[in-house]
Structure formats: C-alpha cells, structure tokens
C-alpha cells in the first residue's frame, strides 16, 4: 500500500496496514524507547520491552502495562541469546545505547554497549530459525563535524560518513555490523530528538555539553513521537534494506542556540539561557556532528513527520502549565547561574571548541576513538 495518490495528485505514502507483530524493543525505557513502546502498544502489536533493570527503568515500566518487560544487560551474550530464543520476535527495534555526553565520560562502556551489544543481538538474531527484521537506531553523528560555512548541502543517506568522535565512530561500526549481517535490516539515522515532556532530558552534564556546541551550528530536530512512528513503520515496510534520515519537517531546521532559547521560553524561562559561542568558520573539525537533512525519501516511505517545531513548543508550554508562571521570575537568576557554569567561562579564544571542552572535562580519550 505505498504511493497512494492524494487528491491533489501528489504521492502521499501511508505505511501498509499490517497485522500485529511480536516486536522486541531494546533501550525500551529511554527517551526514544518509551515513545516507541507506547506507539507499538497503541497499534496493537505484541511488545516485549527490554532494558537494564535500574530503579528508573522499573518505574517507567509500571506506566506501560501493555508491554511485557524483560530486564537484561545486552553486553552479555548469554542474556541476549536467552531473550531472543524466548521471545522469537518478528522485528527487533534496537535502541539501547550510551549517548552523548555519557559516552564521552565512559568511552569503554559506550563501546561495549554501542558496538558490543549490537554484535550480540545480530549474532543471536542470525541464529534464529526465522531471523527477525533488524531496525537499527543510528545517528547523524556518523557524518562527523559539519561546518555550515563550507558544507552547505543537505545531508542525505548517500552523504559519505566521516565519523570523528567516540559516538559517531561507534554508531558507524554498529551500522556496519547490521549491514553485513545478512539479516533483513533498516537503519534510521536520527537528528536531534526532542520531547515535550519536562525534565526528560535535563541533567547537568547534558546542559554543560550542549552549551559547548557552536551556537550557529545547523541541527535538524525531530519530535520523539514522530521518531516512534518512523521506527514502528520501519517494522512493516516492504522496501529493500536501506538507510533513512529521521528529522522533522522543514520547521525543524534550526541553529543550535534556537533550541535552548525556544525551549526555555516555552517553560517560562525566556532569556534564561546565555548565548553560546559561534563556531569558527575557518576550522572544519571544530564543529559539531549535526546538520540539516533531506528527509523527502524517508518521509515518503515511513510517513512519520506529524509534529512541526511550533507544535512541539506548544505542547512543551502545555506540559509546563502553571509552572511557567512560578519559574518566570527566576529567568535572570537562571541565566546568571548558567553563565557561571558555562564551559567557556575563562576559556581562551572567542569561538566554540566543543571537542576541546569534551577533552578537558572527560579526558583526551573522550572525543576520539
Ligand atoms: N536522543 C537523540 O537525540 C538521538 C539522536 C541520534 C540517535 N539516537 C539514538 O537513538 C537511540 C535511543 O536514544 P535515546 O535518546 O532514547 O537514549 P537513552 O539514553 O534515553 O536510552 C538508551 C537506553 O539504553 C539502555 N541501555 C544502556 N546500556 C544498556 C545495556 N548494557 N543493556 C541494555 N540496555 C542498555 C539504557 O538503560 C536506556 O534506557 C540510541 O541508539 C541513540 O544512539 C538518539
């Protein structure tokens, strides 16, 4: 059921109507996983949600009674083999990962999870009598730093990969494991995933790291609910194995500093985030690994873009509710505290230097593998 012709004559793809599948979701109680599990359950699939059995994950699982939970450490092959043999999924949505900035603080752990766990899952899936489809979460980090002054074209699935940091290198290695496996695979390279739910992604290290990124770097964000739609649809598309870029519609083509200013305004902290440093136009490796992307073909196949950036901010405002009025008077104080904790307080130069900041905070092994 692809390529349905819309009334205006354009080709508006809808995902095929599919029968319920047994789907295994890894990293099921993380940011993306929680939304994927919700979407699968709401669409009538039989969902097995697996994650580390941490207290936070166990609490998140209680909110999702529609999914069966299975606690496992995917870096342990015996755990993975037992899981796959018991569940016998038709599709695996593999989201478990150690993402920035934790992967910079713990690069060895990140390797065991981002590469090793993918290897374990692929090996166990390949040995099954009826091997499942493997839907792999990847990232635009595989393209490496992107200087918008020199690289003005949009990212596509064909843009050469040039990973430069721990995370991009590990995600590229995981892609290679999946692609060479012989399994039926789909790879989704995600842009900057945002949620309207308050507090879901805020921690001091994440705030510090994001403040280090070039304020004028290009980033394409995407609502986590749309990411979930893309992953669920990827379980049933009939295309040949392929890589798809998952970013929101054109309203999500932003500069890095737009995210903090729009989000802080939505929660009542207008002007609460200090302006960051611009990137150095003459220094390509000093930029961060995000950019705008051409999502035309992924939208045609996966039909996932439903929430504009304005929709997302409206939902963020609504989620903040009465708290917006309580925090509004603290905007100047928040700005002063964040300025004091800025990665660039007393830092030489005037341009952003995210990899220098990462290495200074988490050690020289942090920014490259
Ligand atoms: N969040 C983004 O902006 C973004 C961007 C690009 C790509 N991605 C990719 O999307 C996927 C999901 O990201 P997210 O934002 O939900 O991350 P997250 O950190 O919120 O969730 C990751 C999950 O993996 C689990 N996990 C970690 N180690 C594990 C192990 N050893 N065994 C089992 N589970 C383990 C964690 O408990 C956590 O629930 C990842 O593969 C990530 O690389 C995310």
CSV table of N, CA, C and O in Angstrom, one decimal, residues 42-138:
chain,number,residue,atom,x,y,z
A,42,UNK,N,-0.2,1.0,21.3
A,42,UNK,CA,-1.4,1.6,20.8
A,42,UNK,C,-1.8,1.1,19.4
A,42,UNK,O,-3.0,1.2,19.1
A,43,UNK,N,-0.9,0.6,18.7
A,43,UNK,CA,-1.2,0.0,17.3
A,43,UNK,C,-1.4,-1.5,17.4
A,43,UNK,O,-1.5,-2.2,16.4
A,44,UNK,N,-1.5,-2.1,18.6
A,44,UNK,CA,-2.0,-3.5,18.8
A,44,UNK,C,-0.9,-4.5,18.6
A,44,UNK,O,-1.2,-5.7,18.4
A,45,UNK,N,0.4,-4.1,18.6
A,45,UNK,CA,1.5,-5.1,18.5
A,45,UNK,C,1.7,-5.8,19.8
A,45,UNK,O,1.4,-5.2,20.9
A,46,UNK,N,2.3,-6.9,19.7
A,46,UNK,CA,2.7,-7.7,20.9
A,46,UNK,C,4.1,-7.2,21.3
A,46,UNK,O,5.1,-7.5,20.5
A,47,UNK,N,4.3,-6.5,22.4
A,47,UNK,CA,5.6,-5.8,22.6
A,47,UNK,C,6.3,-6.4,23.8
A,47,UNK,O,5.8,-6.6,24.9
A,48,UNK,N,7.6,-6.7,23.5
A,48,UNK,CA,8.5,-7.1,24.6
A,48,UNK,C,9.5,-6.0,24.7
A,48,UNK,O,10.3,-5.7,23.8
A,49,UNK,N,9.5,-5.3,25.9
A,49,UNK,CA,10.3,-4.1,26.2
A,49,UNK,C,11.5,-4.6,27.1
A,49,UNK,O,11.3,-5.0,28.2
A,50,UNK,N,12.7,-4.5,26.5
A,50,UNK,CA,13.9,-4.9,27.3
A,50,UNK,C,14.8,-3.7,27.6
A,50,UNK,O,14.9,-2.8,26.8
A,51,UNK,N,15.3,-3.7,28.8
A,51,UNK,CA,16.2,-2.6,29.3
A,51,UNK,C,17.0,-3.1,30.5
A,51,UNK,O,16.7,-4.2,31.0
A,52,UNK,N,18.0,-2.3,30.9
A,52,UNK,CA,18.6,-2.6,32.2
A,52,UNK,C,17.6,-2.5,33.3
A,52,UNK,O,16.7,-1.6,33.3
A,53,UNK,N,17.7,-3.3,34.4
A,53,UNK,CA,16.7,-3.3,35.4
A,53,UNK,C,17.0,-2.2,36.5
A,53,UNK,O,16.9,-2.5,37.7
A,54,UNK,N,17.3,-1.0,36.1
A,54,UNK,CA,17.6,0.1,37.0
A,54,UNK,C,16.3,0.5,37.7
A,54,UNK,O,15.2,0.3,37.1
A,55,UNK,N,16.3,1.2,38.9
A,55,UNK,CA,15.1,1.6,39.5
A,55,UNK,C,14.3,2.6,38.6
A,55,UNK,O,13.1,2.4,38.5
A,56,UNK,N,15.0,3.5,37.9
A,56,UNK,CA,14.2,4.4,37.0
A,56,UNK,C,13.5,3.6,35.9
A,56,UNK,O,12.4,3.9,35.5
A,57,UNK,N,14.2,2.6,35.3
A,57,UNK,CA,13.6,1.9,34.2
A,57,UNK,C,12.4,1.0,34.8
A,57,UNK,O,11.3,0.9,34.1
A,58,UNK,N,12.5,0.5,36.0
A,58,UNK,CA,11.4,-0.3,36.5
A,58,UNK,C,10.2,0.6,36.8
A,58,UNK,O,9.1,0.2,36.6
A,59,UNK,N,10.5,1.8,37.2
A,59,UNK,CA,9.4,2.8,37.5
A,59,UNK,C,8.7,3.1,36.1
A,59,UNK,O,7.5,3.1,36.0
A,60,UNK,N,9.5,3.3,35.1
A,60,UNK,CA,8.9,3.7,33.8
A,60,UNK,C,8.1,2.5,33.2
A,60,UNK,O,7.1,2.7,32.6
A,61,UNK,N,8.5,1.3,33.6
A,61,UNK,CA,7.8,0.1,33.1
A,61,UNK,C,6.4,0.0,33.7
A,61,UNK,O,5.5,-0.5,33.0
A,62,UNK,N,6.3,0.4,34.9
A,62,UNK,CA,5.0,0.4,35.6
A,62,UNK,C,3.9,1.2,34.8
A,62,UNK,O,2.7,0.9,34.9
A,63,UNK,N,4.4,2.2,34.1
A,63,UNK,CA,3.5,3.1,33.4
A,63,UNK,C,3.1,2.5,32.1
A,63,UNK,O,2.3,3.1,31.3
A,64,UNK,N,3.7,1.3,31.7
A,64,UNK,CA,3.4,0.7,30.4
A,64,UNK,C,3.0,-0.7,30.6
A,64,UNK,O,3.7,-1.6,30.1
A,65,UNK,N,1.8,-0.9,31.2
A,65,UNK,CA,1.4,-2.3,31.4
A,65,UNK,C,1.0,-3.1,30.2
A,65,UNK,O,1.0,-4.3,30.2
A,66,UNK,N,0.9,-2.4,29.0
A,66,UNK,CA,0.6,-3.0,27.8
A,66,UNK,C,1.8,-3.8,27.2
A,66,UNK,O,1.6,-4.5,26.2
A,67,UNK,N,3.0,-3.6,27.7
A,67,UNK,CA,4.1,-4.3,27.2
A,67,UNK,C,4.7,-5.2,28.2
A,67,UNK,O,4.6,-5.0,29.4
A,68,UNK,N,5.2,-6.4,27.7
A,68,UNK,CA,5.9,-7.3,28.6
A,68,UNK,C,7.3,-6.8,28.8
A,68,UNK,O,7.9,-6.4,27.8
A,69,UNK,N,7.8,-6.9,30.0
A,69,UNK,CA,9.1,-6.4,30.3
A,69,UNK,C,10.1,-7.5,30.5
A,69,UNK,O,9.7,-8.6,31.0
A,70,UNK,N,11.3,-7.3,30.1
A,70,UNK,CA,12.4,-8.3,30.2
A,70,UNK,C,13.7,-7.5,30.6
A,70,UNK,O,14.2,-6.8,29.8
A,71,UNK,N,14.2,-7.7,31.8
A,71,UNK,CA,15.4,-7.0,32.2
A,71,UNK,C,16.6,-7.8,31.8
A,71,UNK,O,16.7,-9.0,32.1
A,72,UNK,N,17.5,-7.1,31.1
A,72,UNK,CA,18.7,-7.8,30.6
A,72,UNK,C,19.8,-6.8,30.3
A,72,UNK,O,19.5,-5.6,30.0
A,73,UNK,N,21.1,-7.3,30.5
A,73,UNK,CA,22.2,-6.5,30.1
A,73,UNK,C,22.7,-7.0,28.7
A,73,UNK,O,23.2,-8.1,28.6
A,74,UNK,N,22.5,-6.2,27.7
A,74,UNK,CA,22.7,-6.7,26.3
A,74,UNK,C,24.2,-6.9,26.0
A,74,UNK,O,24.5,-7.3,24.9
A,75,UNK,N,25.1,-6.4,26.9
A,75,UNK,CA,26.5,-6.7,26.6
A,75,UNK,C,26.9,-8.1,27.0
A,75,UNK,O,28.0,-8.6,26.7
A,76,UNK,N,25.9,-8.9,27.6
A,76,UNK,CA,26.1,-10.3,28.0
A,76,UNK,C,25.5,-11.2,26.9
A,76,UNK,O,24.2,-11.2,26.8
A,77,UNK,N,26.3,-11.9,26.1
A,77,UNK,CA,25.7,-12.7,25.0
A,77,UNK,C,24.7,-13.7,25.5
A,77,UNK,O,23.7,-14.0,24.8
A,78,UNK,N,25.0,-14.4,26.7
A,78,UNK,CA,24.1,-15.4,27.1
A,78,UNK,C,22.7,-14.8,27.4
A,78,UNK,O,21.7,-15.4,27.1
A,79,UNK,N,22.7,-13.6,28.0
A,79,UNK,CA,21.4,-12.9,28.3
A,79,UNK,C,20.6,-12.7,27.0
A,79,UNK,O,19.4,-12.9,26.9
A,80,UNK,N,21.4,-12.2,26.0
A,80,UNK,CA,20.8,-11.9,24.7
A,80,UNK,C,20.2,-13.1,24.0
A,80,UNK,O,19.1,-13.1,23.5
A,81,UNK,N,21.0,-14.2,24.0
A,81,UNK,CA,20.6,-15.4,23.4
A,81,UNK,C,19.3,-16.0,24.0
A,81,UNK,O,18.3,-16.3,23.3
A,82,UNK,N,19.3,-15.9,25.4
A,82,UNK,CA,18.1,-16.4,26.1
A,82,UNK,C,16.9,-15.5,25.7
A,82,UNK,O,15.7,-16.0,25.5
A,83,UNK,N,17.1,-14.2,25.7
A,83,UNK,CA,16.0,-13.3,25.4
A,83,UNK,C,15.4,-13.6,24.0
A,83,UNK,O,14.2,-13.7,23.8
A,84,UNK,N,16.3,-13.7,23.0
A,84,UNK,CA,15.8,-13.9,21.6
A,84,UNK,C,15.1,-15.3,21.4
A,84,UNK,O,14.1,-15.4,20.8
A,85,UNK,N,15.7,-16.3,22.1
A,85,UNK,CA,15.1,-17.6,21.9
A,85,UNK,C,13.7,-17.6,22.6
A,85,UNK,O,12.8,-18.2,22.1
A,86,UNK,N,13.6,-17.0,23.7
A,86,UNK,CA,12.3,-17.0,24.4
A,86,UNK,C,11.2,-16.2,23.7
A,86,UNK,O,10.1,-16.5,23.7
A,87,UNK,N,11.6,-15.0,23.2
A,87,UNK,CA,10.6,-14.1,22.6
A,87,UNK,C,10.3,-14.4,21.2
A,87,UNK,O,9.2,-14.2,20.7
A,88,UNK,N,11.3,-14.9,20.4
A,88,UNK,CA,11.2,-15.1,19.0
A,88,UNK,C,10.4,-14.0,18.3
A,88,UNK,O,9.4,-14.1,17.7
A,89,UNK,N,11.0,-12.8,18.3
A,89,UNK,CA,10.4,-11.6,17.7
A,89,UNK,C,10.4,-11.6,16.2
A,89,UNK,O,11.3,-12.3,15.6
A,90,UNK,N,9.4,-11.0,15.6
A,90,UNK,CA,9.4,-10.8,14.1
A,90,UNK,C,10.3,-9.6,13.7
A,90,UNK,O,10.8,-9.5,12.6
A,91,UNK,N,10.3,-8.6,14.6
A,91,UNK,CA,11.2,-7.4,14.4
A,91,UNK,C,11.9,-7.1,15.7
A,91,UNK,O,11.3,-7.3,16.8
A,92,UNK,N,13.1,-6.6,15.6
A,92,UNK,CA,13.8,-6.0,16.7
A,92,UNK,C,14.0,-4.6,16.4
A,92,UNK,O,14.6,-4.2,15.4
A,93,UNK,N,13.6,-3.7,17.4
A,93,UNK,CA,13.9,-2.3,17.3
A,93,UNK,C,15.1,-2.0,18.3
A,93,UNK,O,14.8,-2.1,19.5
A,94,UNK,N,16.3,-1.8,17.7
A,94,UNK,CA,17.4,-1.8,18.6
A,94,UNK,C,17.8,-0.3,18.9
A,94,UNK,O,18.4,0.4,18.1
A,95,UNK,N,17.5,0.1,20.2
A,95,UNK,CA,17.7,1.5,20.6
A,95,UNK,C,18.7,1.6,21.7
A,95,UNK,O,19.3,2.7,21.9
A,96,UNK,N,19.0,0.5,22.4
A,96,UNK,CA,19.9,0.6,23.6
A,96,UNK,C,21.2,1.2,23.2
A,96,UNK,O,21.8,0.8,22.2
A,97,UNK,N,21.7,2.1,23.9
A,97,UNK,CA,23.0,2.8,23.6
A,97,UNK,C,23.4,3.6,24.8
A,97,UNK,O,22.7,3.9,25.7
A,98,UNK,N,24.7,4.1,24.7
A,98,UNK,CA,25.2,5.1,25.6
A,98,UNK,C,25.5,6.3,24.8
A,98,UNK,O,26.4,6.3,23.9
A,99,UNK,N,24.7,7.4,25.0
A,99,UNK,CA,24.8,8.5,24.1
A,99,UNK,C,25.5,9.7,24.7
A,99,UNK,O,25.8,9.7,25.9
A,100,UNK,N,25.8,10.7,23.9
A,100,UNK,CA,26.5,11.9,24.5
A,100,UNK,C,25.6,12.6,25.6
A,100,UNK,O,24.4,12.6,25.5
A,101,UNK,N,26.2,13.1,26.6
A,101,UNK,CA,27.7,13.2,26.9
A,101,UNK,C,28.2,12.0,27.6
A,101,UNK,O,29.4,11.9,27.8
A,102,UNK,N,27.3,11.0,28.1
A,102,UNK,CA,27.9,9.9,28.9
A,102,UNK,C,28.9,9.1,28.1
A,102,UNK,O,29.9,8.6,28.7
A,103,UNK,N,28.7,9.0,26.8
A,103,UNK,CA,29.7,8.2,26.0
A,103,UNK,C,31.1,8.8,26.1
A,103,UNK,O,32.1,8.1,25.8
A,104,UNK,N,31.2,10.1,26.3
A,104,UNK,CA,32.5,10.8,26.4
A,104,UNK,C,33.1,10.5,27.8
A,104,UNK,O,34.3,10.4,27.9
A,105,UNK,N,32.2,10.5,28.8
A,105,UNK,CA,32.7,10.2,30.2
A,105,UNK,C,33.1,8.7,30.3
A,105,UNK,O,34.0,8.4,31.1
A,106,UNK,N,32.4,7.8,29.6
A,106,UNK,CA,32.6,6.4,29.8
A,106,UNK,C,32.8,5.7,28.4
A,106,UNK,O,32.0,4.9,27.9
A,107,UNK,N,33.9,6.1,27.6
A,107,UNK,CA,34.0,5.6,26.3
A,107,UNK,C,34.1,4.1,26.2
A,107,UNK,O,33.6,3.5,25.2
A,108,UNK,N,34.7,3.4,27.2
A,108,UNK,CA,34.8,1.9,27.1
A,108,UNK,C,33.5,1.2,27.3
A,108,UNK,O,33.1,0.3,26.5
A,109,UNK,N,32.7,1.7,28.3
A,109,UNK,CA,31.4,1.2,28.5
A,109,UNK,C,30.5,1.5,27.2
A,109,UNK,O,29.8,0.6,26.7
A,110,UNK,N,30.7,2.7,26.6
A,110,UNK,CA,29.9,3.1,25.4
A,110,UNK,C,30.3,2.1,24.3
A,110,UNK,O,29.4,1.6,23.6
A,111,UNK,N,31.5,1.7,24.2
A,111,UNK,CA,31.9,0.7,23.1
A,111,UNK,C,31.2,-0.6,23.4
A,111,UNK,O,30.7,-1.2,22.4
A,112,UNK,N,31.2,-1.1,24.6
A,112,UNK,CA,30.6,-2.4,24.9
A,112,UNK,C,29.1,-2.4,24.6
A,112,UNK,O,28.6,-3.4,24.1
A,113,UNK,N,28.5,-1.2,24.8
A,113,UNK,CA,27.0,-1.2,24.5
A,113,UNK,C,26.8,-0.8,23.0
A,113,UNK,O,26.1,-1.6,22.4
A,114,UNK,N,27.4,0.2,22.6
A,114,UNK,CA,27.0,0.7,21.2
A,114,UNK,C,27.5,-0.2,20.1
A,114,UNK,O,26.8,-0.4,19.1
A,115,UNK,N,28.6,-0.9,20.4
A,115,UNK,CA,29.1,-1.9,19.3
A,115,UNK,C,28.9,-3.3,19.8
A,115,UNK,O,28.2,-4.1,19.1
A,116,UNK,N,29.3,-3.6,21.0
A,116,UNK,CA,29.2,-5.0,21.5
A,116,UNK,C,27.8,-5.5,21.6
A,116,UNK,O,27.5,-6.7,21.2
A,117,UNK,N,26.9,-4.7,22.2
A,117,UNK,CA,25.5,-5.2,22.3
A,117,UNK,C,24.9,-5.4,20.9
A,117,UNK,O,24.1,-6.3,20.7
A,118,UNK,N,25.2,-4.5,20.0
A,118,UNK,CA,24.7,-4.7,18.6
A,118,UNK,C,25.2,-6.0,18.0
A,118,UNK,O,24.4,-6.8,17.4
A,119,UNK,N,26.5,-6.3,18.2
A,119,UNK,CA,27.1,-7.5,17.7
A,119,UNK,C,26.3,-8.7,18.3
A,119,UNK,O,26.0,-9.7,17.6
A,120,UNK,N,26.1,-8.7,19.7
A,120,UNK,CA,25.4,-9.8,20.3
A,120,UNK,C,24.0,-10.0,19.8
A,120,UNK,O,23.6,-11.2,19.5
A,121,UNK,N,23.3,-8.9,19.6
A,121,UNK,CA,21.9,-9.1,19.1
A,121,UNK,C,21.9,-9.6,17.7
A,121,UNK,O,21.1,-10.5,17.3
A,122,UNK,N,22.8,-9.1,16.8
A,122,UNK,CA,22.8,-9.5,15.4
A,122,UNK,C,23.2,-11.0,15.4
A,122,UNK,O,22.6,-11.8,14.6
A,123,UNK,N,24.2,-11.4,16.2
A,123,UNK,CA,24.6,-12.8,16.2
A,123,UNK,C,23.5,-13.7,16.6
A,123,UNK,O,23.2,-14.8,16.0
A,124,UNK,N,22.8,-13.4,17.7
A,124,UNK,CA,21.7,-14.2,18.2
A,124,UNK,C,20.5,-14.2,17.2
A,124,UNK,O,19.9,-15.3,17.0
A,125,UNK,N,20.3,-13.1,16.6
A,125,UNK,CA,19.1,-13.0,15.7
A,125,UNK,C,19.4,-13.8,14.4
A,125,UNK,O,18.6,-14.5,13.9
A,126,UNK,N,20.7,-13.8,14.0
A,126,UNK,CA,21.1,-14.6,12.8
A,126,UNK,C,20.9,-16.1,13.0
A,126,UNK,O,20.7,-16.8,12.0
A,127,UNK,N,21.1,-16.5,14.2
A,127,UNK,CA,21.0,-17.9,14.5
A,127,UNK,C,19.6,-18.4,14.7
A,127,UNK,O,19.3,-19.6,14.9
A,128,UNK,N,18.6,-17.6,14.6
A,128,UNK,CA,17.2,-18.0,14.9
A,128,UNK,C,16.7,-18.7,13.6
A,128,UNK,O,17.0,-18.4,12.5
A,129,UNK,N,15.7,-19.7,13.9
A,129,UNK,CA,15.2,-20.4,12.7
A,129,UNK,C,14.5,-19.5,11.7
A,129,UNK,O,14.6,-19.7,10.5
A,130,UNK,N,13.8,-18.5,12.2
A,130,UNK,CA,13.2,-17.5,11.3
A,130,UNK,C,13.8,-16.1,11.8
A,130,UNK,O,13.3,-15.5,12.7
A,131,UNK,N,14.9,-15.7,11.2
A,131,UNK,CA,15.5,-14.4,11.7
A,131,UNK,C,14.6,-13.2,11.5
A,131,UNK,O,13.9,-13.1,10.6
A,132,UNK,N,14.6,-12.4,12.6
A,132,UNK,CA,13.7,-11.2,12.6
A,132,UNK,C,14.3,-10.1,11.7
A,132,UNK,O,15.4,-10.1,11.3
A,133,UNK,N,13.4,-9.1,11.4
A,133,UNK,CA,13.9,-7.8,10.8
A,133,UNK,C,14.6,-7.1,11.9
A,133,UNK,O,14.2,-7.1,13.0
A,134,UNK,N,15.7,-6.4,11.5
A,134,UNK,CA,16.5,-5.7,12.5
A,134,UNK,C,16.5,-4.2,12.2
A,134,UNK,O,17.0,-3.8,11.1
A,135,UNK,N,15.8,-3.4,13.0
A,135,UNK,CA,15.7,-2.0,12.8
A,135,UNK,C,16.7,-1.3,13.8
A,135,UNK,O,16.5,-1.3,15.0
A,136,UNK,N,17.7,-0.7,13.2
A,136,UNK,CA,18.8,-0.2,14.0
A,136,UNK,C,18.7,1.4,14.1
A,136,UNK,O,18.6,2.1,13.1
A,137,UNK,N,18.8,1.8,15.4
A,137,UNK,CA,18.9,3.3,15.6
A,137,UNK,C,20.3,3.8,15.4
A,137,UNK,O,21.2,3.4,16.1
A,138,UNK,N,20.5,4.6,14.4
A,138,UNK,CA,21.8,5.3,14.3
A,138,UNK,C,21.7,6.8,14.4
A,138,UNK,O,20.6,7.2,14.9
